[in-house]
mmCIF file of C-alpha atoms in Angstrom:
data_model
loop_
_atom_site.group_PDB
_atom_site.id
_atom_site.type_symbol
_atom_site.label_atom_id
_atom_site.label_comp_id
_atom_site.label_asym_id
_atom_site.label_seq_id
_atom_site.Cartn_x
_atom_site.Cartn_y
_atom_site.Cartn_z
ATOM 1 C CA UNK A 1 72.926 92.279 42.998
ATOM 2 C CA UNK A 2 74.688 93.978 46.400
ATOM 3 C CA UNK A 3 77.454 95.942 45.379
ATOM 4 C CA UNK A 4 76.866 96.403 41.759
ATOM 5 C CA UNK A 5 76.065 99.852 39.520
ATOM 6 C CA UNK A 6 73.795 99.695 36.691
ATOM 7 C CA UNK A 7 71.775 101.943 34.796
ATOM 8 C CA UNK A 8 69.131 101.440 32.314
ATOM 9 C CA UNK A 9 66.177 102.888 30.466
ATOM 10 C CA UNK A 10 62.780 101.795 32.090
ATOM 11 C CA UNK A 11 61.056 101.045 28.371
ATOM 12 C CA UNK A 12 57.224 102.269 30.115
ATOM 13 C CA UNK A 13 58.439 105.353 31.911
ATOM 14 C CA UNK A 14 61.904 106.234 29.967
ATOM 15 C CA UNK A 15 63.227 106.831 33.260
ATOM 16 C CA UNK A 16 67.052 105.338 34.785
ATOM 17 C CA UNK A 17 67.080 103.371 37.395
ATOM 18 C CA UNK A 18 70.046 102.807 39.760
ATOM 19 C CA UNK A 19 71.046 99.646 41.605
ATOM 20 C CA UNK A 20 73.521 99.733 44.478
ATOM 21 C CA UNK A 21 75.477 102.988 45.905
ATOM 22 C CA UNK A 22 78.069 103.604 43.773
ATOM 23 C CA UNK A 23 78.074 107.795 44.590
ATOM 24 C CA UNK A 24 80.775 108.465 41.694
ATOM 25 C CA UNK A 25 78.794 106.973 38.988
ATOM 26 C CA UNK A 26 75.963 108.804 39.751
ATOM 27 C CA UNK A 27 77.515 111.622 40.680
ATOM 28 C CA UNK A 28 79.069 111.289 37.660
ATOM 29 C CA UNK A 29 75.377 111.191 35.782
ATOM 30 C CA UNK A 30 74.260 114.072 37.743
ATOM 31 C CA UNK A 31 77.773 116.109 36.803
ATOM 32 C CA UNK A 32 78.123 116.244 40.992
ATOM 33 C CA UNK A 33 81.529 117.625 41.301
ATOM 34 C CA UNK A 34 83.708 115.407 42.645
ATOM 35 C CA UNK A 35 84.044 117.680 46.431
ATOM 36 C CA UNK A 36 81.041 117.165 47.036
ATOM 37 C CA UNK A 37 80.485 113.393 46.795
ATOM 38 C CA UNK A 38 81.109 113.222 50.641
ATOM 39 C CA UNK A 39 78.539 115.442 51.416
ATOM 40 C CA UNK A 40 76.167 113.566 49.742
ATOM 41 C CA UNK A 41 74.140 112.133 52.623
ATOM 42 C CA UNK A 42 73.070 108.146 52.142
ATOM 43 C CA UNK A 43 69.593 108.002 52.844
ATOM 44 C CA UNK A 44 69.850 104.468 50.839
ATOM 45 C CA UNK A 45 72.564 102.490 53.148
ATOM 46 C CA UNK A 46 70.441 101.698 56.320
ATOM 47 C CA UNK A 47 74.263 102.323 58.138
ATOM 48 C CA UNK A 48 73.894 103.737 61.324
ATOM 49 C CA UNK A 49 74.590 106.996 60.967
ATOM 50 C CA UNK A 50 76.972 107.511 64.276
ATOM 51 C CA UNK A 51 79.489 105.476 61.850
ATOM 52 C CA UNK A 52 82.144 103.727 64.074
ATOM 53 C CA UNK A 53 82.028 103.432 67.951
ATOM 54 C CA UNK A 54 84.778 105.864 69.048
ATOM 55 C CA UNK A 55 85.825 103.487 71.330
ATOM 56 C CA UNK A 56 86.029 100.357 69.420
ATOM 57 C CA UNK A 57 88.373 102.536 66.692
ATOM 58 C CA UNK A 58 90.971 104.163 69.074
ATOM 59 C CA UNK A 59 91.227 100.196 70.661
ATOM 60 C CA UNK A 60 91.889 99.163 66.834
ATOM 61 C CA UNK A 61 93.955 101.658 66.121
ATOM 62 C CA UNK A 62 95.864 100.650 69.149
ATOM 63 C CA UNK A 63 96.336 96.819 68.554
ATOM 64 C CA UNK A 64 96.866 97.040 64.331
ATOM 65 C CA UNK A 65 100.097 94.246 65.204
ATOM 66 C CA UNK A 66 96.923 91.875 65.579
ATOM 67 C CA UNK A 67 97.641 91.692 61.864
ATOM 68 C CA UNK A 68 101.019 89.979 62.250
ATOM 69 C CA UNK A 69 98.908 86.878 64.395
ATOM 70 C CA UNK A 70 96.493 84.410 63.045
ATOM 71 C CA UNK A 71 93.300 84.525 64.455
ATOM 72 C CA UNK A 72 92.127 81.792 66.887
ATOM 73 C CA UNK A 73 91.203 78.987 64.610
ATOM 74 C CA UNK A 74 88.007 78.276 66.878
ATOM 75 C CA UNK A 75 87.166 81.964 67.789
ATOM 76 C CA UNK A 76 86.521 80.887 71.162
ATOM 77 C CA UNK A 77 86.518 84.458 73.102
ATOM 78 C CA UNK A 78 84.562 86.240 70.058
ATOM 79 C CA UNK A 79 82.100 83.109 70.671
ATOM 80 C CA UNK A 80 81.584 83.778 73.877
ATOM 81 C CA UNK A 81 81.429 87.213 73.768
ATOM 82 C CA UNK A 82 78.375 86.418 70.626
ATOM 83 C CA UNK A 83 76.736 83.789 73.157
ATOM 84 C CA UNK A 84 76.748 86.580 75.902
ATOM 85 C CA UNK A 85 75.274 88.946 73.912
ATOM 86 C CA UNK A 86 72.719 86.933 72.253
ATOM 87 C CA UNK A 87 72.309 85.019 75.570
ATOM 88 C CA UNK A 88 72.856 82.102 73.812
ATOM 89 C CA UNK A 89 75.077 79.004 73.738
ATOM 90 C CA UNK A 90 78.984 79.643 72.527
ATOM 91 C CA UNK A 91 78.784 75.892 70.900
ATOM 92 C CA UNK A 92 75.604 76.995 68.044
ATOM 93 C CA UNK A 93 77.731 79.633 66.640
ATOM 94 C CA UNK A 94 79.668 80.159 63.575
ATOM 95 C CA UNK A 95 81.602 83.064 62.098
ATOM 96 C CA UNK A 96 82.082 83.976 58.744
ATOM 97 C CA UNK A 97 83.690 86.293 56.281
ATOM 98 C CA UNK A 98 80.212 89.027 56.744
ATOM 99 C CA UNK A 99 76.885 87.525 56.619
ATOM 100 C CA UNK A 100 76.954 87.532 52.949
ATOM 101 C CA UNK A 101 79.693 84.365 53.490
ATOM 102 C CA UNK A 102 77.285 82.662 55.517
ATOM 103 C CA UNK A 103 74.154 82.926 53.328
ATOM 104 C CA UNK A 104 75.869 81.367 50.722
ATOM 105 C CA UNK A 105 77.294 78.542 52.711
ATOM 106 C CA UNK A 106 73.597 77.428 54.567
ATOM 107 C CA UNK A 107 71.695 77.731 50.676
ATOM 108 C CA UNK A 108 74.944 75.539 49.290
ATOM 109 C CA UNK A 109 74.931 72.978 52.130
ATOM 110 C CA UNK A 110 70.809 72.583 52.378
ATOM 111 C CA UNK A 111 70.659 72.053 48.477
ATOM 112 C CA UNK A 112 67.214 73.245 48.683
ATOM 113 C CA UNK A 113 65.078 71.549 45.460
ATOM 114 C CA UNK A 114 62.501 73.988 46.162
ATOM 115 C CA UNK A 115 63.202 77.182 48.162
ATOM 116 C CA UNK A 116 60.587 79.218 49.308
ATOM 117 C CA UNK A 117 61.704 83.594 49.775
ATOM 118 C CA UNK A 118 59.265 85.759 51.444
ATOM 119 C CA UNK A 119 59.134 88.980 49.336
ATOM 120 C CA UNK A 120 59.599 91.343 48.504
ATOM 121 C CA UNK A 121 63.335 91.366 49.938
ATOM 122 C CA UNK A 122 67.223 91.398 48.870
ATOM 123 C CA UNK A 123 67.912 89.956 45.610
ATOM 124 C CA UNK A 124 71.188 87.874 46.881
ATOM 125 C CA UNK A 125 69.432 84.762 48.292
ATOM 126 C CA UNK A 126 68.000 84.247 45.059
ATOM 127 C CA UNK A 127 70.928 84.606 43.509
ATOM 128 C CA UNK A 128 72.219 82.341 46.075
ATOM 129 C CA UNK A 129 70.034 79.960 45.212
ATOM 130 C CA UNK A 130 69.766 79.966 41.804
ATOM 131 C CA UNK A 131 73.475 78.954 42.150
ATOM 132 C CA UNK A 132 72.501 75.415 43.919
ATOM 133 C CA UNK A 133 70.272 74.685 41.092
ATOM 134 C CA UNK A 134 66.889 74.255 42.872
ATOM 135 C CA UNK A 135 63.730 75.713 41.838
ATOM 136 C CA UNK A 136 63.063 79.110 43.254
ATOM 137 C CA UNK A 137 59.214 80.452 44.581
ATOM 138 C CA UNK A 138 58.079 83.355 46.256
ATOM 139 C CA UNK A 139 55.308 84.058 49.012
ATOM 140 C CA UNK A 140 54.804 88.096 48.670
ATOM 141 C CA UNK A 141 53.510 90.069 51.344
ATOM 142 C CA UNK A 142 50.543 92.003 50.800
ATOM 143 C CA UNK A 143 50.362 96.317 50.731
ATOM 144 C CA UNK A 144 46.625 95.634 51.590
ATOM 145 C CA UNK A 145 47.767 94.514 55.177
ATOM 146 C CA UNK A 146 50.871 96.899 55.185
ATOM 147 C CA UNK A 147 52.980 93.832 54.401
ATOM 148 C CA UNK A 148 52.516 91.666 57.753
ATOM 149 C CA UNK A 149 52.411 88.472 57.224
ATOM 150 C CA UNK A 150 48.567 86.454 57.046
ATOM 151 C CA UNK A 151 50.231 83.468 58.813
ATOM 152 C CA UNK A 152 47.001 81.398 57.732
ATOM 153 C CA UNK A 153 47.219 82.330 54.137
ATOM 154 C CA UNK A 154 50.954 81.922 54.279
ATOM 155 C CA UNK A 155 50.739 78.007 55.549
ATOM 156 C CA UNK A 156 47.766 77.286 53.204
ATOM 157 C CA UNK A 157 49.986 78.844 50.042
ATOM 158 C CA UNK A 158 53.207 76.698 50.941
ATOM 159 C CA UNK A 159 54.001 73.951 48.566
ATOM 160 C CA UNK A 160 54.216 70.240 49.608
ATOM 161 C CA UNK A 161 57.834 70.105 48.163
ATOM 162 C CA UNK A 162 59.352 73.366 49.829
ATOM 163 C CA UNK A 163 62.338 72.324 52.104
ATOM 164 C CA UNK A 164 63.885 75.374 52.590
ATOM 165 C CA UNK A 165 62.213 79.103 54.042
ATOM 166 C CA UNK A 166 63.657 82.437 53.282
ATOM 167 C CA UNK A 167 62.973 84.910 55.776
ATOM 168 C CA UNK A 168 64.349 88.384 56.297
ATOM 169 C CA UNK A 169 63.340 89.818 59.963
ATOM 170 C CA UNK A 170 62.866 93.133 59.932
ATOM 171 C CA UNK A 171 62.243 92.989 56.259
ATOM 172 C CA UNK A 172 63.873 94.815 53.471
ATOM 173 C CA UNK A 173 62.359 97.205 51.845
ATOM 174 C CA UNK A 174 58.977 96.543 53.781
ATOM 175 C CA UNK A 175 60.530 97.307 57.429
ATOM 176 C CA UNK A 176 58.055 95.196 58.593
ATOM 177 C CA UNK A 177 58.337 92.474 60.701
ATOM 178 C CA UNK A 178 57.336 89.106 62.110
ATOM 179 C CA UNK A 179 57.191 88.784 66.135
ATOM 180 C CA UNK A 180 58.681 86.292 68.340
ATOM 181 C CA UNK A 181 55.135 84.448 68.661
ATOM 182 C CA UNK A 182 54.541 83.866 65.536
ATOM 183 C CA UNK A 183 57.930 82.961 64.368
ATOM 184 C CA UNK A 184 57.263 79.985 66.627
ATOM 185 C CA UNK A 185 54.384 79.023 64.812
ATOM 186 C CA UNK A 186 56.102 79.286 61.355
ATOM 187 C CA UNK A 187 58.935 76.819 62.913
ATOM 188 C CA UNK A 188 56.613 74.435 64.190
ATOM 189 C CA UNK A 189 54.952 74.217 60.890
ATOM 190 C CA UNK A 190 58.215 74.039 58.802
ATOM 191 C CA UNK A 191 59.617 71.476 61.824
ATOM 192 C CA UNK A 192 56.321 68.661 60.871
ATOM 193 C CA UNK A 193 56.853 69.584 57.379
ATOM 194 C CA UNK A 194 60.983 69.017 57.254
ATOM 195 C CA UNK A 195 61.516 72.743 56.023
ATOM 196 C CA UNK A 196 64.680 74.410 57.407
ATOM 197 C CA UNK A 197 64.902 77.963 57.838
ATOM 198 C CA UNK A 198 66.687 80.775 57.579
ATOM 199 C CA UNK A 199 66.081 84.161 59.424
ATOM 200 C CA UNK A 200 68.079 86.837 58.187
ATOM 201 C CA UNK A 201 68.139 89.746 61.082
ATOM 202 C CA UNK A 202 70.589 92.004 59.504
ATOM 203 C CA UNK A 203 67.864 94.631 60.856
ATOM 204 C CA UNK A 204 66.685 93.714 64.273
ATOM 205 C CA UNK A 205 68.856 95.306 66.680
ATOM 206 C CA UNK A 206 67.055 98.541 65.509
ATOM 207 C CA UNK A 207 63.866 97.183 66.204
ATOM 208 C CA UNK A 208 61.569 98.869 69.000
ATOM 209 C CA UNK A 209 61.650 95.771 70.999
ATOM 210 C CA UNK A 210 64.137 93.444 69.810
ATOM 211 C CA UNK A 211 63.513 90.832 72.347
ATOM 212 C CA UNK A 212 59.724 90.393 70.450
ATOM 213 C CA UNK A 213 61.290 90.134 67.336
ATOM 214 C CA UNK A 214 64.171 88.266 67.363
ATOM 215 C CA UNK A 215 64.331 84.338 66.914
ATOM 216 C CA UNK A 216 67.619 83.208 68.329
ATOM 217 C CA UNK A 217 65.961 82.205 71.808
ATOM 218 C CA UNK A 218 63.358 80.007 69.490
ATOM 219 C CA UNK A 219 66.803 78.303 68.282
ATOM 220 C CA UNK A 220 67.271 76.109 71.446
ATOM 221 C CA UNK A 221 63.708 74.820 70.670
ATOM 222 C CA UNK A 222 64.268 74.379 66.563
ATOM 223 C CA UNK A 223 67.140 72.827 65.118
ATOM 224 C CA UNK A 224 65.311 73.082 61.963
ATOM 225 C CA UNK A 225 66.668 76.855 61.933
ATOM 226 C CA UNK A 226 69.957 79.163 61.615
ATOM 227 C CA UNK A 227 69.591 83.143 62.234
ATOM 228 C CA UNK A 228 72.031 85.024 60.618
ATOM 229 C CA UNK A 229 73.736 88.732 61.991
ATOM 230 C CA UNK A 230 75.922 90.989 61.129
ATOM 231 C CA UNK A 231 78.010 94.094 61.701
ATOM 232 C CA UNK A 232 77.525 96.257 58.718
ATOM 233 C CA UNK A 233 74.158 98.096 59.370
ATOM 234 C CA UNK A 234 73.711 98.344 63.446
ATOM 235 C CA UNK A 235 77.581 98.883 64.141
ATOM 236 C CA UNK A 236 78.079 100.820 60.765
ATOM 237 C CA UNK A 237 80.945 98.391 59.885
ATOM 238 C CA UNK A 238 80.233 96.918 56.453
ATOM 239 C CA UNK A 239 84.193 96.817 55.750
ATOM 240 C CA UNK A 240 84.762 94.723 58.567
ATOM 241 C CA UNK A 241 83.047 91.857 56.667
ATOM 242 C CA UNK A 242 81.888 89.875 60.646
ATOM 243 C CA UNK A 243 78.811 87.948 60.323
ATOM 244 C CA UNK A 244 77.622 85.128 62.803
ATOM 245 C CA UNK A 245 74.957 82.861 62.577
ATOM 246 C CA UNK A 246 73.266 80.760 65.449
ATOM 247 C CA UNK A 247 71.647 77.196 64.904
ATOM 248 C CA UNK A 248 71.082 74.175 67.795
ATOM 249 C CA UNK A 249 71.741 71.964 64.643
ATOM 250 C CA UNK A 250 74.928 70.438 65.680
ATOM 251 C CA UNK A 251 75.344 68.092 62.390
ATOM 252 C CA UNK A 252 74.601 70.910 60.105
ATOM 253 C CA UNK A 253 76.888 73.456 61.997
ATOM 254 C CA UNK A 254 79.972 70.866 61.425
ATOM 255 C CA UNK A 255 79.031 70.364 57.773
ATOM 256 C CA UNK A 256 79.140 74.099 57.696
ATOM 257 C CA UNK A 257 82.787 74.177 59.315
ATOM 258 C CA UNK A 258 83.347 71.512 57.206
ATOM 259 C CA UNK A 259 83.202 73.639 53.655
ATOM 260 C CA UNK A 260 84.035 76.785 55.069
ATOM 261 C CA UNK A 261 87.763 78.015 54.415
ATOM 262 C CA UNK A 262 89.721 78.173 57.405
ATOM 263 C CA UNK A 263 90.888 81.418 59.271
ATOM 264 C CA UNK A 264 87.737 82.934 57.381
ATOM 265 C CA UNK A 265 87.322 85.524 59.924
ATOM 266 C CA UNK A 266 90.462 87.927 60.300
ATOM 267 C CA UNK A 267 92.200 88.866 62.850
ATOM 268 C CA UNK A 268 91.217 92.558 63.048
ATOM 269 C CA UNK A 269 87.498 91.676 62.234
ATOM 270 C CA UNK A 270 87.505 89.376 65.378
ATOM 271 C CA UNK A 271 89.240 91.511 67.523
ATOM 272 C CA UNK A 272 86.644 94.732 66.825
ATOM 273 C CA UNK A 273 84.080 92.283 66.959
ATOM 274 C CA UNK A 274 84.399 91.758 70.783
ATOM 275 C CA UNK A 275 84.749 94.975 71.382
ATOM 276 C CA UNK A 276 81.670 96.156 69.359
ATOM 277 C CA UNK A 277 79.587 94.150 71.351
ATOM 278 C CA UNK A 278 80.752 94.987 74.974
ATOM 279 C CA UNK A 279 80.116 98.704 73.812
ATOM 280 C CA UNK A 280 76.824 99.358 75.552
ATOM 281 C CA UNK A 281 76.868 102.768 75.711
ATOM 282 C CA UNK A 282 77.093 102.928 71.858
ATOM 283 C CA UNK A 283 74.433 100.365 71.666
ATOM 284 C CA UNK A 284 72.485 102.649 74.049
ATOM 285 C CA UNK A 285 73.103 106.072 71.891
ATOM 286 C CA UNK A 286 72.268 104.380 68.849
ATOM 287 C CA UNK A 287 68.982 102.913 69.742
ATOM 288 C CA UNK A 288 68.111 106.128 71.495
ATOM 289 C CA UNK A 289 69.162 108.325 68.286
ATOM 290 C CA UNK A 290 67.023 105.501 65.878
ATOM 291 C CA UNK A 291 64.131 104.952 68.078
ATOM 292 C CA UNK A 292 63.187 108.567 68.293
ATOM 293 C CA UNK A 293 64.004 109.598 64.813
ATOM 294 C CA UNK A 294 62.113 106.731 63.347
ATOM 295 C CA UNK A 295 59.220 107.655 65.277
ATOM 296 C CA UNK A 296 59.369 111.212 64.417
ATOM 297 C CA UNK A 297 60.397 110.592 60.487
ATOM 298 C CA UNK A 298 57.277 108.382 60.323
ATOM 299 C CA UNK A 299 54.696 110.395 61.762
ATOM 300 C CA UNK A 300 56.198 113.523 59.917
ATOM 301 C CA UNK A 301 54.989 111.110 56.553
ATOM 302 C CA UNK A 302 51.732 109.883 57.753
ATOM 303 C CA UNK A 303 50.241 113.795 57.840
ATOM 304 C CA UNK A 304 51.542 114.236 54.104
ATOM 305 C CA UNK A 305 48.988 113.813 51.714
ATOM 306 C CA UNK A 306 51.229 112.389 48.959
ATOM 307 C CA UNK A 307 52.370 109.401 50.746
ATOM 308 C CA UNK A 308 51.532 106.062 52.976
ATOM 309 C CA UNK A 309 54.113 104.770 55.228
ATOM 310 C CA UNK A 310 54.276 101.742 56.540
ATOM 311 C CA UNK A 311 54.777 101.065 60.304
ATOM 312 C CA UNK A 312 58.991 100.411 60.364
ATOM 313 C CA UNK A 313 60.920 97.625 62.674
ATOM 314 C CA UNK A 314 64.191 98.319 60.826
ATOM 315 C CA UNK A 315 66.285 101.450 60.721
ATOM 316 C CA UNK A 316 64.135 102.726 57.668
ATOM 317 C CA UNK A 317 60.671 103.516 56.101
ATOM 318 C CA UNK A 318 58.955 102.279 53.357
ATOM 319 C CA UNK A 319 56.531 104.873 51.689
ATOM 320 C CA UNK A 320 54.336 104.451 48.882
ATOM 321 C CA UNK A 321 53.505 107.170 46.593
ATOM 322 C CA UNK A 322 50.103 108.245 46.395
ATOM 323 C CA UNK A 323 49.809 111.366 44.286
ATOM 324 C CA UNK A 324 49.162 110.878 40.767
ATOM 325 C CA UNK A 325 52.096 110.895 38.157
ATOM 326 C CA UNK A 326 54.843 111.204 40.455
ATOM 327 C CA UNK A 327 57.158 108.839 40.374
ATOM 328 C CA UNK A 328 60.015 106.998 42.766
ATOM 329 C CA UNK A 329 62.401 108.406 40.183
ATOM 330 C CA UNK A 330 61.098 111.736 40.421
ATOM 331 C CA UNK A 331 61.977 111.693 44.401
ATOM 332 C CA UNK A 332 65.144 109.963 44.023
ATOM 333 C CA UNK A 333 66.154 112.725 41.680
ATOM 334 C CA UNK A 334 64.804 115.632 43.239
ATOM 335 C CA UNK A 335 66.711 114.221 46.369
ATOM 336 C CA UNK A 336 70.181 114.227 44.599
ATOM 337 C CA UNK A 337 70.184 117.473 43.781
ATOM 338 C CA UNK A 338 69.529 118.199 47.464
ATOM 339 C CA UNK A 339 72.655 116.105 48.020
ATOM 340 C CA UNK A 340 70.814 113.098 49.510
ATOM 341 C CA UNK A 341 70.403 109.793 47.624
ATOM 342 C CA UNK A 342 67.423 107.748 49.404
ATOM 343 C CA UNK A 343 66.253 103.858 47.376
ATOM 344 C CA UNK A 344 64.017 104.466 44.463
ATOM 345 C CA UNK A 345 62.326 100.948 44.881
ATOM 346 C CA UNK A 346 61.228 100.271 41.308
ATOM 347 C CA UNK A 347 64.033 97.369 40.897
ATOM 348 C CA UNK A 348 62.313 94.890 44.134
ATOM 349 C CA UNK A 349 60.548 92.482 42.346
ATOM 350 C CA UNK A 350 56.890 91.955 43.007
ATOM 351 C CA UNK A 351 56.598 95.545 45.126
ATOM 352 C CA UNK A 352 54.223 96.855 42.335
ATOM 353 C CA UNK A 353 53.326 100.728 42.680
ATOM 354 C CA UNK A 354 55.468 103.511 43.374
ATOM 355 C CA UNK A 355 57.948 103.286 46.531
ATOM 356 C CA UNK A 356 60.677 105.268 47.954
ATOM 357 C CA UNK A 357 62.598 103.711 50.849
ATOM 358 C CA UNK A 358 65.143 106.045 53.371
ATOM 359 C CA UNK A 359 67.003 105.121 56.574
ATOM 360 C CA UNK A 360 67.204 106.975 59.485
ATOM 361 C CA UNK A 361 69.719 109.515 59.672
ATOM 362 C CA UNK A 362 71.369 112.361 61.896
ATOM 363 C CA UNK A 363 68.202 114.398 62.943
ATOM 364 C CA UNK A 364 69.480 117.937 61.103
ATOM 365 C CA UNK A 365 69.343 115.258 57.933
ATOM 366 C CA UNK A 366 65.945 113.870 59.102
ATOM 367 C CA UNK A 367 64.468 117.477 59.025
ATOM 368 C CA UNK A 368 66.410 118.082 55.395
ATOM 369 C CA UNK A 369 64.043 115.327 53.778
ATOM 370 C CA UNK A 370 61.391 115.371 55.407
ATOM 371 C CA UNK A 371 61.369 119.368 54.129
ATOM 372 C CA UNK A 372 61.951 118.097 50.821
ATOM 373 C CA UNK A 373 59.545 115.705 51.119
ATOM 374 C CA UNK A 374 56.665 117.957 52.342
ATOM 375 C CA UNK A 375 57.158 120.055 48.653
ATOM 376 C CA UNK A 376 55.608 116.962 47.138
#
């Protein structure tokens, strides 16, 4: 579950495993003194790591008495600002409390009986959905075709009874992803078979192309569909809890509005949240400073024996281990002692093997793992 620490004994391996990023607790397995927990770099976040536009926070730190106002019931100008960025309609979006917020409200509202999750991905909509009482199935992408999606094996797999697709675009942990044309082709299929979906694209703003990726301009076409954004990963603002979600489904938007509290957006969260997306040359950096790196990171991996990557979308890499009797763990740890804590994968469900996931960092980081990595 997002946000929460545990650690247990793996029974087959006798190994911990950690869940979240909670950096005192395992600093505090590791005996990391407590000075240098903010060195620690997080290789496990996928935050951008240019942290906070510059501009956007001296324009906060300017207009803090936005605190003392309600925000605009509506959101109009944040709307518009959204439907200007996504070049998209003001009147199909909603704003909520992160994206996290709106997940919950679209699996609560559609009362899936059976919900169908593409994995492997993040544990919360199934904990989402478990919550609504339906019956939960997976469709998991295959390591024997790097985890794209076999579009004809994936429509001749789906249940009769499914009325509700989970789909995270770029996936997590794969970093693979779906394009544009065949997202249309999954949406035509789940339109004739009354499936509604839901595109999670926390990642795609890092992808190469984002305009081949993304599905919003499919959501004029579809109202059987609502893509979900956020703040927390591309704008490195996971505090600011701003998520929006687009859908040409006028009746389900006002059920939405409906059960969603009022005001659930604050003030200082839809203030920043204009200004984040007028920022184009932080957009511009970013994408520049991911782009490269990602490219570099991954072909650094594919000339090292020990590992596979897989071709990444998102803002990090998915790598498999190949060399016998290492383990994810056995990264993960050497890693912390090198100050860097990347995602031992061993806790995604149905992502059988050994896998080590890492964003994209600053580039003097970059060359810090991948030297690490190479000792392998």
């Amino acid at each position: 579950m997002k946000g929460v620490f545990r650690v247990f004994m793996d029974k087959k391996n006798q190994r911990p495993e950690f869940h979240g990023s909670d950096l005192e607790k395992i600093a505090a397995y590791y005996h990391i003194p407590a000075s240098e927990i903010p060195g620690i770099i997080k290789f496990g976040a996928n935050v951008n790591p240019l942290g906070l536009s510059e501009s956007v926070k001296n324009d906060l730190a300017g207009h803090l008495d936005i605190i003392s106002s309600y925000p605009d019931r509506n959101y109009t100008s944040l709307k518009k600002t959204i439907g200007e960025y996504c070049h998209i309609s003001p009147e199909h979006i909603v704003v909520g409390n992160g994206s996290t917020e709106l997940i919950s409200l679209l699996i609560s509202q559609r009362q899936a009986k059976k919900a169908l999750v593409v994995g492997p991905t993040y544990s919360e909509y199934e904990r989402e959905l478990a919550l609504t009482g339906g019956t939960i199935t997976e469709y998991n992408l295959k390591e024997a075709l790097n985890f794209q999606l076999d579009l004809e094996d994936f429509f001749a797999s789906m249940a009769e009874d499914v009325d509700l697709l989970i789909l995270c675009n770029p996936n997590n942990p794969t970093s693979s992803a779906i394009k544009n044309r065949d997202m249309k082709h999954i949406l035509t299929f789940c339109n004739e078979h009354n499936i509604f979906v839901m595109i999670d694209e926390t990642y795609v703003e890092f992808a190469p192309d984002v305009a081949e990726i993304t599905a919003i301009s499919l959501t004029d076409e579809f109202d059987n569909v609502m893509v979900i954004r956020g703040v927390s990963k591309f704008y490195a603002a996971p505090g600011l809890r701003f998520g929006y979600g687009i859908t040409s489904n006028h009746e389900f938007l006002e059920a939405l509005l409906i059960h969603q509290n009022p005001w659930s957006l604050n003030s200082v969260a839809a203030y920043a949240g204009e200004r984040m997306f007028k920022d184009n040359t932080y957009q511009q950096t970013t994408r520049q400073l991911i782009c490269s790196e990602r490219d570099r990171m991954y072909m650094a991996i594919q000339n090292m024996p020990a590992f596979k990557a897989y071709k990444p979308y998102a803002n990090f890499i998915l790598v498999r281990i190949l060399k016998e009797n290492l383990t994810s763990f056995d990264i993960f740890e050497a890693a912390i002692k090198e100050r860097m804590m990347i995602r031992d994968c061993s806790s995604f469900k149905s992502l059988d093997g050994e896998y080590i996931r890492f964003c994209i960092m600053n580039p003097e980081d970059n060359t810090h793992l991948l030297k690490l990595l190479k000792q392998f």
